[in-house]
mmCIF file of C-alpha atoms and ligand atoms in Angstrom:
data_model
loop_
_atom_site.group_PDB
_atom_site.id
_atom_site.type_symbol
_atom_site.label_atom_id
_atom_site.label_comp_id
_atom_site.label_asym_id
_atom_site.label_seq_id
_atom_site.Cartn_x
_atom_site.Cartn_y
_atom_site.Cartn_z
ATOM 1 C CA UNK A 1 7.160 6.382 14.634
ATOM 2 C CA UNK A 2 7.779 10.096 14.286
ATOM 3 C CA UNK A 3 10.957 11.350 12.731
ATOM 4 C CA UNK A 4 12.638 14.737 12.629
ATOM 5 C CA UNK A 5 10.287 17.322 11.211
ATOM 6 C CA UNK A 6 7.274 15.878 13.012
ATOM 7 C CA UNK A 7 6.096 13.688 10.157
ATOM 8 C CA UNK A 8 5.616 9.976 10.449
ATOM 9 C CA UNK A 9 8.294 7.418 9.548
ATOM 10 C CA UNK A 10 8.183 7.113 5.743
ATOM 11 C CA UNK A 11 7.071 3.846 4.197
ATOM 12 C CA UNK A 12 7.785 2.928 0.584
ATOM 13 C CA UNK A 13 6.460 -0.217 -1.069
ATOM 14 C CA UNK A 14 7.197 -1.857 -4.381
ATOM 15 C CA UNK A 15 4.322 -3.717 -5.988
ATOM 16 C CA UNK A 16 5.533 -6.122 -8.666
ATOM 17 C CA UNK A 17 1.926 -6.970 -9.566
ATOM 18 C CA UNK A 18 1.839 -9.995 -11.912
ATOM 19 C CA UNK A 19 5.572 -9.779 -12.771
ATOM 20 C CA UNK A 20 8.107 -11.116 -13.634
ATOM 21 C CA UNK A 21 7.147 -13.749 -16.205
ATOM 22 C CA UNK A 22 10.030 -16.075 -15.330
ATOM 23 C CA UNK A 23 11.235 -17.313 -11.961
ATOM 24 C CA UNK A 24 14.781 -17.014 -13.305
ATOM 25 C CA UNK A 25 14.417 -13.198 -13.195
ATOM 26 C CA UNK A 26 13.645 -13.186 -9.472
ATOM 27 C CA UNK A 27 17.226 -13.210 -8.185
ATOM 28 C CA UNK A 28 18.080 -10.117 -10.097
ATOM 29 C CA UNK A 29 14.900 -8.333 -8.982
ATOM 30 C CA UNK A 30 15.621 -9.215 -5.344
ATOM 31 C CA UNK A 31 19.203 -7.945 -5.665
ATOM 32 C CA UNK A 32 17.720 -4.671 -6.899
ATOM 33 C CA UNK A 33 16.603 -4.043 -3.319
ATOM 34 C CA UNK A 34 20.161 -4.272 -1.957
ATOM 35 C CA UNK A 35 20.477 -0.565 -2.806
ATOM 36 C CA UNK A 36 17.864 0.349 -0.206
ATOM 37 C CA UNK A 37 19.928 -0.949 2.734
ATOM 38 C CA UNK A 38 21.424 2.440 3.666
ATOM 39 C CA UNK A 39 17.941 3.942 4.014
ATOM 40 C CA UNK A 40 16.287 1.312 6.191
ATOM 41 C CA UNK A 41 17.052 3.105 9.407
ATOM 42 C CA UNK A 42 14.945 6.031 8.213
ATOM 43 C CA UNK A 43 12.282 4.383 6.100
ATOM 44 C CA UNK A 44 10.152 1.223 6.102
ATOM 45 C CA UNK A 45 10.405 -0.684 2.840
ATOM 46 C CA UNK A 46 8.247 -3.512 1.636
ATOM 47 C CA UNK A 47 7.879 -5.429 -1.590
ATOM 48 C CA UNK A 48 4.838 -7.233 -2.933
ATOM 49 C CA UNK A 49 5.928 -10.112 -5.184
ATOM 50 C CA UNK A 50 3.291 -12.022 -7.123
ATOM 51 C CA UNK A 51 1.582 -14.577 -4.945
ATOM 52 C CA UNK A 52 3.223 -17.443 -6.798
ATOM 53 C CA UNK A 53 6.657 -16.020 -6.127
ATOM 54 C CA UNK A 54 6.320 -14.999 -2.485
ATOM 55 C CA UNK A 55 7.731 -18.199 -1.002
ATOM 56 C CA UNK A 56 10.538 -18.317 -3.567
ATOM 57 C CA UNK A 57 11.863 -14.845 -2.728
ATOM 58 C CA UNK A 58 10.911 -14.194 0.875
ATOM 59 C CA UNK A 59 14.415 -14.840 2.264
ATOM 60 C CA UNK A 60 16.284 -13.259 -0.620
ATOM 61 C CA UNK A 61 15.993 -9.544 0.156
ATOM 62 C CA UNK A 62 18.428 -7.402 2.002
ATOM 63 C CA UNK A 63 17.538 -7.762 5.729
ATOM 64 C CA UNK A 64 14.927 -5.307 6.880
ATOM 65 C CA UNK A 65 12.890 -5.291 3.656
ATOM 66 C CA UNK A 66 9.418 -6.688 4.374
ATOM 67 C CA UNK A 67 7.641 -9.021 1.986
ATOM 68 C CA UNK A 68 3.911 -8.297 1.772
ATOM 69 C CA UNK A 69 1.722 -10.498 -0.436
ATOM 70 C CA UNK A 70 -0.591 -8.599 -2.792
ATOM 71 C CA UNK A 71 -3.760 -10.190 -1.484
ATOM 72 C CA UNK A 72 -5.042 -12.751 0.987
ATOM 73 C CA UNK A 73 -7.972 -14.850 1.941
ATOM 74 C CA UNK A 74 -10.806 -13.665 4.197
ATOM 75 C CA UNK A 75 -10.471 -16.647 6.560
ATOM 76 C CA UNK A 76 -8.161 -19.456 7.537
ATOM 77 C CA UNK A 77 -7.317 -22.579 5.561
ATOM 78 C CA UNK A 78 -9.877 -24.941 4.139
ATOM 79 C CA UNK A 79 -11.930 -25.470 1.016
ATOM 80 C CA UNK A 80 -11.094 -22.122 -0.628
ATOM 81 C CA UNK A 81 -9.709 -23.072 -4.031
ATOM 82 C CA UNK A 82 -7.357 -20.496 -5.473
ATOM 83 C CA UNK A 83 -7.083 -18.522 -2.246
ATOM 84 C CA UNK A 84 -4.063 -17.828 -0.046
ATOM 85 C CA UNK A 85 -4.751 -17.672 3.674
ATOM 86 C CA UNK A 86 -3.423 -15.226 6.234
ATOM 87 C CA UNK A 87 -2.448 -18.274 8.300
ATOM 88 C CA UNK A 88 -0.218 -19.508 5.473
ATOM 89 C CA UNK A 89 1.319 -16.035 5.089
ATOM 90 C CA UNK A 90 1.993 -15.911 8.806
ATOM 91 C CA UNK A 91 3.511 -19.387 8.745
ATOM 92 C CA UNK A 92 6.029 -18.168 6.155
ATOM 93 C CA UNK A 93 7.152 -15.605 8.727
ATOM 94 C CA UNK A 94 5.677 -12.600 6.893
ATOM 95 C CA UNK A 95 4.267 -9.691 8.891
ATOM 96 C CA UNK A 96 2.487 -7.612 6.268
ATOM 97 C CA UNK A 97 -0.145 -8.060 3.577
ATOM 98 C CA UNK A 98 -1.592 -5.631 1.038
ATOM 99 C CA UNK A 99 -5.299 -5.670 0.202
ATOM 100 C CA UNK A 100 -7.819 -3.599 -1.704
ATOM 101 C CA UNK A 101 -5.656 -2.687 -4.680
ATOM 102 C CA UNK A 102 -7.789 -1.075 -7.376
ATOM 103 C CA UNK A 103 -6.753 -3.867 -9.741
ATOM 104 C CA UNK A 104 -8.695 -6.182 -7.447
ATOM 105 C CA UNK A 105 -11.542 -3.704 -7.055
ATOM 106 C CA UNK A 106 -12.722 -4.168 -10.626
ATOM 107 C CA UNK A 107 -10.197 -2.276 -12.708
ATOM 108 C CA UNK A 108 -9.009 -5.065 -14.998
ATOM 109 C CA UNK A 109 -11.370 -4.002 -17.777
ATOM 110 C CA UNK A 110 -12.843 -7.512 -17.682
ATOM 111 C CA UNK A 111 -16.049 -8.731 -16.093
ATOM 112 C CA UNK A 112 -14.221 -10.312 -13.155
ATOM 113 C CA UNK A 113 -16.077 -9.749 -9.881
ATOM 114 C CA UNK A 114 -14.829 -6.656 -8.082
ATOM 115 C CA UNK A 115 -13.750 -7.040 -4.467
ATOM 116 C CA UNK A 116 -16.148 -5.013 -2.336
ATOM 117 C CA UNK A 117 -15.579 -2.690 0.610
ATOM 118 C CA UNK A 118 -17.334 -5.232 2.785
ATOM 119 C CA UNK A 119 -14.984 -7.990 1.676
ATOM 120 C CA UNK A 120 -12.012 -5.712 2.405
ATOM 121 C CA UNK A 121 -13.316 -5.180 5.924
ATOM 122 C CA UNK A 122 -13.672 -8.946 6.447
ATOM 123 C CA UNK A 123 -10.132 -9.481 5.236
ATOM 124 C CA UNK A 124 -8.726 -6.656 7.348
ATOM 125 C CA UNK A 125 -10.376 -7.990 10.497
ATOM 126 C CA UNK A 126 -8.912 -11.417 9.919
ATOM 127 C CA UNK A 127 -5.452 -10.057 9.111
ATOM 128 C CA UNK A 128 -5.374 -8.021 12.315
ATOM 129 C CA UNK A 129 -6.805 -10.837 14.418
ATOM 130 C CA UNK A 130 -3.970 -13.052 13.201
ATOM 131 C CA UNK A 131 -1.440 -10.434 14.247
ATOM 132 C CA UNK A 132 -0.367 -9.241 10.805
ATOM 133 C CA UNK A 133 -0.130 -5.655 9.618
ATOM 134 C CA UNK A 134 -1.946 -4.360 6.572
ATOM 135 C CA UNK A 135 -1.486 -1.935 3.704
ATOM 136 C CA UNK A 136 -5.062 -0.996 2.822
ATOM 137 C CA UNK A 137 -5.482 0.486 -0.662
ATOM 138 C CA UNK A 138 -8.143 2.965 -1.698
ATOM 139 C CA UNK A 139 -8.543 5.362 -4.605
ATOM 140 C CA UNK A 140 -11.000 6.721 -7.124
ATOM 141 C CA UNK A 141 -11.377 5.805 -10.807
ATOM 142 C CA UNK A 142 -11.190 8.487 -13.495
ATOM 143 C CA UNK A 143 -14.988 8.726 -13.799
ATOM 144 C CA UNK A 144 -15.180 9.901 -10.201
ATOM 145 C CA UNK A 145 -12.195 12.266 -10.466
ATOM 146 C CA UNK A 146 -13.948 13.905 -13.430
ATOM 147 C CA UNK A 147 -16.933 14.711 -11.220
ATOM 148 C CA UNK A 148 -14.728 16.917 -9.029
ATOM 149 C CA UNK A 149 -12.932 16.831 -5.714
ATOM 150 C CA UNK A 150 -16.057 16.423 -3.551
ATOM 151 C CA UNK A 151 -16.898 13.199 -5.384
ATOM 152 C CA UNK A 152 -13.293 12.014 -4.905
ATOM 153 C CA UNK A 153 -13.358 12.672 -1.172
ATOM 154 C CA UNK A 154 -16.769 11.015 -0.813
ATOM 155 C CA UNK A 155 -15.468 7.930 -2.634
ATOM 156 C CA UNK A 156 -12.425 7.720 -0.331
ATOM 157 C CA UNK A 157 -14.626 8.096 2.738
ATOM 158 C CA UNK A 158 -16.917 5.385 1.357
ATOM 159 C CA UNK A 159 -14.009 2.982 0.779
ATOM 160 C CA UNK A 160 -12.949 3.495 4.390
ATOM 161 C CA UNK A 161 -16.398 3.400 6.007
ATOM 162 C CA UNK A 162 -16.574 -0.378 6.504
ATOM 163 C CA UNK A 163 -13.225 -0.518 8.309
ATOM 164 C CA UNK A 164 -13.980 2.262 10.791
ATOM 165 C CA UNK A 165 -15.244 -0.102 13.542
ATOM 166 C CA UNK A 166 -12.179 -2.295 12.978
ATOM 167 C CA UNK A 167 -9.790 0.633 13.300
ATOM 168 C CA UNK A 168 -11.707 1.856 16.331
ATOM 169 C CA UNK A 169 -11.116 -1.434 18.120
ATOM 170 C CA UNK A 170 -7.463 -1.592 17.091
ATOM 171 C CA UNK A 171 -5.095 -0.509 19.802
ATOM 172 C CA UNK A 172 -1.996 0.114 17.679
ATOM 173 C CA UNK A 173 -3.403 2.061 14.737
ATOM 174 C CA UNK A 174 -0.010 2.105 13.016
ATOM 175 C CA UNK A 175 -0.604 -1.554 12.094
ATOM 176 C CA UNK A 176 -2.757 -0.293 9.226
ATOM 177 C CA UNK A 177 -1.204 1.836 6.501
ATOM 178 C CA UNK A 178 -3.597 3.468 4.046
ATOM 179 C CA UNK A 179 -2.376 3.611 0.439
ATOM 180 C CA UNK A 180 -4.206 6.253 -1.596
ATOM 181 C CA UNK A 181 -3.854 5.357 -5.272
ATOM 182 C CA UNK A 182 -5.988 7.318 -7.751
ATOM 183 C CA UNK A 183 -6.775 4.735 -10.411
ATOM 184 C CA UNK A 184 -6.325 7.212 -13.270
ATOM 185 C CA UNK A 185 -2.675 7.659 -12.238
ATOM 186 C CA UNK A 186 -1.745 3.987 -12.087
ATOM 187 C CA UNK A 187 0.514 2.744 -14.846
ATOM 188 C CA UNK A 188 -0.485 5.711 -17.007
ATOM 189 C CA UNK A 189 2.503 7.966 -16.363
ATOM 190 C CA UNK A 190 -0.089 10.522 -15.250
ATOM 191 C CA UNK A 191 0.831 11.342 -11.644
ATOM 192 C CA UNK A 192 -1.458 13.304 -9.387
ATOM 193 C CA UNK A 193 0.233 16.630 -8.725
ATOM 194 C CA UNK A 194 1.709 17.004 -5.275
ATOM 195 C CA UNK A 195 -1.160 19.365 -4.458
ATOM 196 C CA UNK A 196 -3.781 16.870 -5.648
ATOM 197 C CA UNK A 197 -2.180 14.125 -3.554
ATOM 198 C CA UNK A 198 -1.907 16.379 -0.503
ATOM 199 C CA UNK A 199 -5.538 17.481 -0.845
ATOM 200 C CA UNK A 200 -6.823 13.914 -0.573
ATOM 201 C CA UNK A 201 -4.269 12.853 2.064
ATOM 202 C CA UNK A 202 -5.209 15.831 4.239
ATOM 203 C CA UNK A 203 -8.872 14.927 3.826
ATOM 204 C CA UNK A 204 -8.215 11.347 4.918
ATOM 205 C CA UNK A 205 -6.196 12.524 7.908
ATOM 206 C CA UNK A 206 -8.956 14.959 8.937
ATOM 207 C CA UNK A 207 -11.492 12.170 8.520
ATOM 208 C CA UNK A 208 -9.415 9.996 10.869
ATOM 209 C CA UNK A 209 -9.264 12.847 13.357
ATOM 210 C CA UNK A 210 -13.054 13.257 13.200
ATOM 211 C CA UNK A 211 -13.764 9.531 13.423
ATOM 212 C CA UNK A 212 -11.172 8.776 16.078
ATOM 213 C CA UNK A 213 -8.958 11.428 17.583
ATOM 214 C CA UNK A 214 -5.960 13.626 16.833
ATOM 215 C CA UNK A 215 -3.462 10.992 17.995
ATOM 216 C CA UNK A 216 -4.875 8.404 15.614
ATOM 217 C CA UNK A 217 -4.840 10.872 12.739
ATOM 218 C CA UNK A 218 -1.228 11.625 13.564
ATOM 219 C CA UNK A 219 -0.187 7.975 13.833
ATOM 220 C CA UNK A 220 -1.702 6.443 10.685
ATOM 221 C CA UNK A 221 0.566 6.582 7.663
ATOM 222 C CA UNK A 222 -0.891 7.360 4.254
ATOM 223 C CA UNK A 223 1.073 6.397 1.170
ATOM 224 C CA UNK A 224 0.547 7.807 -2.282
ATOM 225 C CA UNK A 225 0.639 5.530 -5.340
ATOM 226 C CA UNK A 226 0.335 6.170 -9.061
ATOM 227 C CA UNK A 227 3.246 6.642 -11.468
ATOM 228 C CA UNK A 228 5.682 7.550 -8.688
ATOM 229 C CA UNK A 229 9.219 7.858 -10.087
ATOM 230 C CA UNK A 230 12.509 9.140 -8.634
ATOM 231 C CA UNK A 231 11.972 12.560 -10.211
ATOM 232 C CA UNK A 232 8.537 13.192 -8.713
ATOM 233 C CA UNK A 233 9.057 11.387 -5.379
ATOM 234 C CA UNK A 234 10.674 14.284 -3.586
ATOM 235 C CA UNK A 235 7.873 16.725 -4.310
ATOM 236 C CA UNK A 236 5.159 14.230 -3.429
ATOM 237 C CA UNK A 237 6.891 13.170 -0.208
ATOM 238 C CA UNK A 238 7.488 16.756 0.859
ATOM 239 C CA UNK A 239 3.736 17.190 1.318
ATOM 240 C CA UNK A 240 2.815 17.237 5.000
ATOM 241 C CA UNK A 241 0.305 14.388 4.814
ATOM 242 C CA UNK A 242 2.094 12.125 2.322
ATOM 243 C CA UNK A 243 4.057 9.529 4.284
ATOM 244 C CA UNK A 244 5.438 7.395 1.534
ATOM 245 C CA UNK A 245 4.907 5.861 -1.874
ATOM 246 C CA UNK A 246 3.457 2.695 -3.302
ATOM 247 C CA UNK A 247 5.318 2.065 -6.518
ATOM 248 C CA UNK A 248 4.406 -0.244 -9.367
ATOM 249 C CA UNK A 249 6.466 -0.070 -12.562
ATOM 250 C CA UNK A 250 9.485 1.699 -11.083
ATOM 251 C CA UNK A 251 9.858 -0.980 -8.386
ATOM 252 C CA UNK A 252 10.979 -3.423 -11.059
ATOM 253 C CA UNK A 253 14.061 -1.335 -11.780
ATOM 254 C CA UNK A 254 17.067 -1.447 -9.535
ATOM 255 C CA UNK A 255 18.558 1.998 -9.507
ATOM 256 C CA UNK A 256 15.204 3.622 -9.925
ATOM 257 C CA UNK A 257 13.809 2.130 -6.715
ATOM 258 C CA UNK A 258 16.736 2.944 -4.417
ATOM 259 C CA UNK A 259 16.928 6.401 -6.001
ATOM 260 C CA UNK A 260 13.238 6.827 -5.361
ATOM 261 C CA UNK A 261 13.639 5.898 -1.702
ATOM 262 C CA UNK A 262 16.583 8.280 -1.381
ATOM 263 C CA UNK A 263 14.314 10.987 -2.752
ATOM 264 C CA UNK A 264 11.453 10.038 -0.427
ATOM 265 C CA UNK A 265 13.215 10.546 2.926
HETATM 266 P P1 13P B 301 2.556 2.476 -11.058
HETATM 267 O O1 13P B 301 3.655 3.015 -10.169
HETATM 268 O O2 13P B 301 3.085 1.569 -12.124
HETATM 269 O O3 13P B 301 1.678 3.583 -11.578
HETATM 270 O O4 13P B 301 1.613 1.556 -10.156
HETATM 271 C C1 13P B 301 1.126 2.048 -8.953
HETATM 272 C C2 13P B 301 0.460 0.937 -8.245
HETATM 273 O O5 13P B 301 -0.582 0.479 -8.634
HETATM 274 C C3 13P B 301 1.145 0.382 -7.050
HETATM 275 O O6 13P B 301 0.323 -0.482 -6.361
#
């Protein structure tokens, strides 16, 4: 888990969100990840294709790149129209799933029901029970950031509160990666400064130390997401509590993504 310098093994994810529009673009997008092969001994890499495309692309990445669906059900299979179960994800041979992205927590700008902290906890429990690993996203909207750093930290603590008992019972805490993504920095080109990212990451790590113990705080990886690009990756990743990046737009570009990973390790 640890690598030279005492930090945790970096983890970089590419979230394609609801892209691309055509299945015929998938081959090229998958090939884009070939460039990450030289870095896989030093860095974990995952990609989150749209749910419709997961099964089409899952075997098409350079070996070692994990495919992590962008969402999952809260239970097994059954009468859950429109859902995608952890059991089905597992059956496809996938080991990771991402949940709690802000775009599912009510940030579409439409009156779609927001996924709650309680729902996230239900999903996480089921994911872990089924033996999968989880990238668990949190992050504050602009309205909270504007209230100041104490409000930001309180919001992050609140988004984690429901999963504390689950993490407590989990033996291998590295099975959960926390992705801190300030909503105001997503897709806006407005990145949190390295200091802003570090401030929140350090808070989360201290919170883990208080809730659990120093070993847990040391083991859990915390990714930063929000307008990460090759030219800001190095500074963000050089922060002591930033263990990787969760990348949206730039993950759809070949050279940009491998360059970003090169700059992240
Ligand atoms: P951008 O990198 O496009 O800002 O998206 C970040 C994100 O939401 C990744 O999940």
